[in-house]
Amino acid sequence: PYRLWNLDVFEYEHDSEITLYGAVPLIKVHRTGSTVGVFWLNSAETWVDVEKEQTKLDIKRDTTTNTHWISEAGIMDLFIFLGPTSKEIFSSFATLVGTNTIPPLFSSAYHQCRWNYVSQEDLLGVVHNFDKFEIPLDVIWLDIEYVEEHKYFIWNKKAFPEPLKMINKLESTGQKLVTILDPQIKLTMDLYVYKEAVDLGLLCKLPDGSEYEGWCWTGSSSWTTFFVSYS
């Protein structure tokens, strides 16, 4: 079965049933002259079986597709969109869950990203080679190693001594830089972002009121709660 449970999966295999970063539990069923959509809304871990089987002899098609949905817990809301076309299905779905903010034009162009460009010189060298070989490049990304000791919002000045100069150089040729930010915050009072989050009560808590502590490549980490309106 396909697993719907948002995780950071490294080296995802093509056409795999394992989970990914996001899940959209919307299924569209189509036949000549009719289309129906079903949206399974549940926040718990969910599994979806997709099976094909032989149909009865009086049905023209050789196979039919069945799906079985299982959620581990929680409230289940089921939304059915009657169509009759795919356009109406997705329009109704967008009305229900909301639409995306219109992205900037450059975001639809070519982006270059990898883990990881190790220095300012390394990144600018990659950009130079794109230009040298006449490969269009609009956006280049910096992964997690651009920050100091995985403390987000603080540049690693040894590897990237002049970040503003680097950004301005890219801007001068119409190119953009994206710096990755992950949701976890390194748990250390040496990081001003963590200290401010503690002072403002913006971090996730356990039932006993203590701060939730998890582990990531940042080391011991905390996460911001978005149930606080001013977070």
GROMACS .gro file of C-alpha atoms in nm:
model
  231
    1PRO     CA    1   0.000   0.000   0.000
    2TYR     CA    2   0.094   0.364  -0.045
    3ARG     CA    3   0.183   0.534   0.283
    4LEU     CA    4   0.062   0.889   0.349
    5TRP     CA    5   0.278   1.022   0.632
    6ASN     CA    6   0.494   1.327   0.566
    7LEU     CA    7   0.863   1.248   0.611
    8ASP     CA    8   1.200   1.355   0.476
    9VAL     CA    9   1.292   1.053   0.264
   10PHE     CA   10   1.645   1.051   0.123
   11GLU     CA   11   1.718   0.876  -0.209
   12TYR     CA   12   1.354   0.811  -0.292
   13GLU     CA   13   1.315   0.535  -0.550
   14HIS     CA   14   1.103   0.598  -0.858
   15ASP     CA   15   0.745   0.471  -0.834
   16SER     CA   16   0.798   0.364  -0.474
   17GLU     CA   17   0.512   0.325  -0.227
   18ILE     CA   18   0.706   0.482   0.060
   19THR     CA   19   0.606   0.818   0.197
   20LEU     CA   20   0.732   1.161   0.088
   21TYR     CA   21   0.737   1.523   0.208
   22GLY     CA   22   0.368   1.585   0.142
   23ALA     CA   23   0.043   1.397   0.093
   24VAL     CA   24  -0.269   1.496  -0.100
   25PRO     CA   25  -0.529   1.222  -0.038
   26LEU     CA   26  -0.747   1.313  -0.336
   27ILE     CA   27  -0.860   1.046  -0.581
   28LYS     CA   28  -1.024   1.110  -0.917
   29VAL     CA   29  -1.244   0.847  -1.078
   30HIS     CA   30  -1.325   0.887  -1.446
   31ARG     CA   31  -1.536   0.716  -1.707
   32THR     CA   32  -1.686   0.839  -2.033
   33GLY     CA   33  -1.906   1.139  -1.959
   34SER     CA   34  -1.851   1.139  -1.584
   35THR     CA   35  -1.579   1.224  -1.332
   36VAL     CA   36  -1.600   1.206  -0.952
   37GLY     CA   37  -1.346   1.318  -0.691
   38VAL     CA   38  -1.306   1.197  -0.332
   39PHE     CA   39  -1.094   1.379  -0.071
   40TRP     CA   40  -1.001   1.181   0.241
   41LEU     CA   41  -0.923   1.433   0.517
   42ASN     CA   42  -0.748   1.280   0.816
   43SER     CA   43  -0.432   1.391   0.995
   44ALA     CA   44  -0.318   1.045   1.110
   45GLU     CA   45  -0.095   0.800   0.928
   46THR     CA   46  -0.289   0.666   0.631
   47TRP     CA   47  -0.241   0.371   0.397
   48VAL     CA   48  -0.398   0.334   0.053
   49ASP     CA   49  -0.421   0.003  -0.131
   50VAL     CA   50  -0.472   0.023  -0.507
   51GLU     CA   51  -0.574  -0.306  -0.664
   52LYS     CA   52  -0.682  -0.413  -1.010
   53GLU     CA   53  -0.908  -0.712  -1.064
   54GLN     CA   54  -1.089  -0.885  -1.345
   55THR     CA   55  -1.437  -0.751  -1.413
   56LYS     CA   56  -1.752  -0.948  -1.479
   57LEU     CA   57  -1.798  -1.081  -1.828
   58ASP     CA   58  -2.083  -0.840  -1.912
   59ILE     CA   59  -1.857  -0.535  -1.858
   60LYS     CA   60  -1.658  -0.424  -2.161
   61ARG     CA   61  -1.337  -0.342  -1.975
   62ASP     CA   62  -1.106  -0.626  -1.871
   63THR     CA   63  -1.013  -0.485  -1.529
   64THR     CA   64  -1.146  -0.253  -1.266
   65THR     CA   65  -0.953  -0.063  -0.997
   66ASN     CA   66  -1.041  -0.076  -0.628
   67THR     CA   67  -0.889   0.135  -0.351
   68HIS     CA   68  -0.890   0.067   0.022
   69TRP     CA   69  -0.813   0.353   0.265
   70ILE     CA   70  -0.702   0.300   0.625
   71SER     CA   71  -0.621   0.576   0.877
   72GLU     CA   72  -0.471   0.491   1.215
   73ALA     CA   73  -0.674   0.735   1.426
   74GLY     CA   74  -0.851   1.068   1.444
   75ILE     CA   75  -1.158   1.219   1.284
   76MET     CA   76  -1.226   1.128   0.923
   77ASP     CA   77  -1.394   1.379   0.692
   78LEU     CA   78  -1.489   1.256   0.346
   79PHE     CA   79  -1.561   1.506   0.070
   80ILE     CA   80  -1.717   1.398  -0.259
   81PHE     CA   81  -1.693   1.621  -0.567
   82LEU     CA   82  -1.948   1.533  -0.834
   83GLY     CA   83  -1.783   1.699  -1.132
   84PRO     CA   84  -1.891   1.615  -1.399
   85THR     CA   85  -1.546   1.705  -1.541
   86SER     CA   86  -1.194   1.718  -1.400
   87LYS     CA   87  -1.207   2.098  -1.415
   88GLU     CA   88  -1.502   2.110  -1.174
   89ILE     CA   89  -1.337   1.851  -0.948
   90PHE     CA   90  -1.019   2.051  -0.900
   91SER     CA   91  -1.207   2.382  -0.881
   92SER     CA   92  -1.420   2.244  -0.596
   93PHE     CA   93  -1.111   2.102  -0.426
   94ALA     CA   94  -0.933   2.439  -0.447
   95THR     CA   95  -1.241   2.614  -0.307
   96LEU     CA   96  -1.237   2.374  -0.011
   97VAL     CA   97  -0.867   2.377   0.081
   98GLY     CA   98  -0.763   2.715  -0.060
   99THR     CA   99  -0.537   2.818  -0.343
  100ASN     CA  100  -0.166   2.892  -0.353
  101THR     CA  101  -0.020   3.238  -0.354
  102ILE     CA  102   0.079   3.331  -0.708
  103PRO     CA  103   0.455   3.261  -0.717
  104PRO     CA  104   0.711   3.506  -0.854
  105LEU     CA  105   0.795   3.459  -1.222
  106PHE     CA  106   1.155   3.351  -1.156
  107SER     CA  107   1.034   3.054  -0.948
  108SER     CA  108   0.911   2.879  -1.262
  109ALA     CA  109   1.255   2.894  -1.427
  110TYR     CA  110   1.552   2.657  -1.384
  111HIS     CA  111   1.677   2.607  -1.026
  112GLN     CA  112   2.009   2.445  -0.935
  113CYS     CA  113   2.031   2.281  -0.593
  114ARG     CA  114   2.240   2.018  -0.421
  115TRP     CA  115   2.370   1.919  -0.081
  116ASN     CA  116   2.599   2.101  -0.063
  117TYR     CA  117   2.800   2.392  -0.203
  118VAL     CA  118   3.080   2.424   0.048
  119SER     CA  119   3.181   2.789   0.009
  120GLN     CA  120   3.107   3.123  -0.152
  121GLU     CA  121   3.377   3.053  -0.409
  122ASP     CA  122   3.230   2.711  -0.484
  123LEU     CA  123   2.881   2.852  -0.545
  124LEU     CA  124   2.999   3.136  -0.769
  125GLY     CA  125   3.213   2.887  -0.960
  126VAL     CA  126   2.905   2.676  -1.032
  127VAL     CA  127   2.718   2.983  -1.157
  128HIS     CA  128   3.018   3.078  -1.373
  129ASN     CA  129   3.023   2.733  -1.534
  130PHE     CA  130   2.653   2.754  -1.617
  131ASP     CA  131   2.724   3.079  -1.799
  132LYS     CA  132   3.039   2.937  -1.959
  133PHE     CA  133   2.850   2.646  -2.114
  134GLU     CA  134   2.548   2.865  -2.196
  135ILE     CA  135   2.309   2.676  -1.970
  136PRO     CA  136   2.025   2.902  -1.850
  137LEU     CA  137   2.024   2.941  -1.472
  138ASP     CA  138   1.782   3.164  -1.284
  139VAL     CA  139   1.807   3.041  -0.925
  140ILE     CA  140   2.074   2.864  -0.721
  141TRP     CA  141   2.010   2.717  -0.378
  142LEU     CA  142   2.221   2.682  -0.066
  143ASP     CA  143   2.148   2.378   0.148
  144ILE     CA  144   2.197   2.343   0.523
  145GLU     CA  145   2.576   2.383   0.540
  146TYR     CA  146   2.572   2.758   0.470
  147VAL     CA  147   2.483   2.831   0.833
  148GLU     CA  148   2.712   2.826   1.134
  149GLU     CA  149   2.691   2.493   1.319
  150HIS     CA  150   2.337   2.441   1.182
  151LYS     CA  151   2.215   2.756   1.358
  152TYR     CA  152   1.966   2.891   1.108
  153PHE     CA  153   1.972   3.268   1.039
  154ILE     CA  154   2.347   3.284   1.116
  155TRP     CA  155   2.586   3.261   0.820
  156ASN     CA  156   2.897   3.046   0.832
  157LYS     CA  157   3.136   3.337   0.780
  158LYS     CA  158   3.438   3.111   0.724
  159ALA     CA  159   3.280   2.953   0.417
  160PHE     CA  160   3.066   3.252   0.314
  161PRO     CA  161   3.256   3.562   0.433
  162GLU     CA  162   3.059   3.814   0.223
  163PRO     CA  163   2.706   3.682   0.169
  164LEU     CA  164   2.559   4.020   0.073
  165LYS     CA  165   2.828   4.074  -0.190
  166MET     CA  166   2.759   3.724  -0.324
  167ILE     CA  167   2.385   3.793  -0.345
  168ASN     CA  168   2.441   4.129  -0.516
  169LYS     CA  169   2.669   3.963  -0.772
  170LEU     CA  170   2.394   3.717  -0.859
  171GLU     CA  171   2.133   3.993  -0.871
  172SER     CA  172   2.349   4.192  -1.114
  173THR     CA  173   2.301   3.918  -1.373
  174GLY     CA  174   1.933   3.864  -1.296
  175GLN     CA  175   1.989   3.552  -1.087
  176LYS     CA  176   1.848   3.470  -0.745
  177LEU     CA  177   1.973   3.289  -0.435
  178VAL     CA  178   1.755   3.070  -0.214
  179THR     CA  179   1.879   2.974   0.134
  180ILE     CA  180   1.716   2.670   0.288
  181LEU     CA  181   1.546   2.704   0.627
  182ASP     CA  182   1.420   2.395   0.808
  183PRO     CA  183   1.147   2.406   1.075
  184GLN     CA  184   1.366   2.287   1.362
  185ILE     CA  185   1.557   2.537   1.576
  186LYS     CA  186   1.885   2.431   1.737
  187LEU     CA  187   1.833   2.408   2.111
  188THR     CA  188   2.095   2.648   2.242
  189MET     CA  189   2.076   2.985   2.411
  190ASP     CA  190   2.369   3.090   2.188
  191LEU     CA  191   2.116   3.121   1.905
  192TYR     CA  192   1.912   3.439   1.928
  193VAL     CA  193   1.619   3.282   1.738
  194TYR     CA  194   1.587   3.005   1.997
  195LYS     CA  195   1.618   3.249   2.289
  196GLU     CA  196   1.347   3.475   2.144
  197ALA     CA  197   1.119   3.175   2.083
  198VAL     CA  198   1.162   3.065   2.447
  199ASP     CA  199   1.095   3.417   2.580
  200LEU     CA  200   0.780   3.453   2.367
  201GLY     CA  201   0.647   3.103   2.438
  202LEU     CA  202   0.651   2.999   2.073
  203LEU     CA  203   0.789   2.645   2.104
  204CYS     CA  204   0.600   2.315   2.101
  205LYS     CA  205   0.523   2.179   2.447
  206LEU     CA  206   0.459   1.835   2.594
  207PRO     CA  207   0.135   1.768   2.787
  208ASP     CA  208   0.312   1.846   3.117
  209GLY     CA  209   0.407   2.193   2.987
  210SER     CA  210   0.774   2.119   2.931
  211GLU     CA  211   0.941   2.202   2.601
  212TYR     CA  212   0.936   1.932   2.335
  213GLU     CA  213   1.288   1.827   2.239
  214GLY     CA  214   1.364   1.633   1.922
  215TRP     CA  215   1.670   1.534   1.723
  216CYS     CA  216   1.775   1.632   1.373
  217TRP     CA  217   2.098   1.719   1.188
  218THR     CA  218   2.096   2.038   1.392
  219GLY     CA  219   2.138   1.820   1.701
  220SER     CA  220   1.900   1.867   1.993
  221SER     CA  221   1.620   2.083   1.852
  222SER     CA  222   1.288   2.252   1.919
  223TRP     CA  223   1.000   2.336   1.687
  224THR     CA  224   0.777   2.642   1.662
  225THR     CA  225   0.408   2.594   1.734
  226PHE     CA  226   0.171   2.762   1.492
  227PHE     CA  227  -0.119   2.737   1.734
  228VAL     CA  228   0.005   3.066   1.879
  229SER     CA  229  -0.137   3.342   1.659
  230TYR     CA  230   0.169   3.569   1.677
  231SER     CA  231   0.424   3.296   1.598
   0.00000   0.00000   0.00000
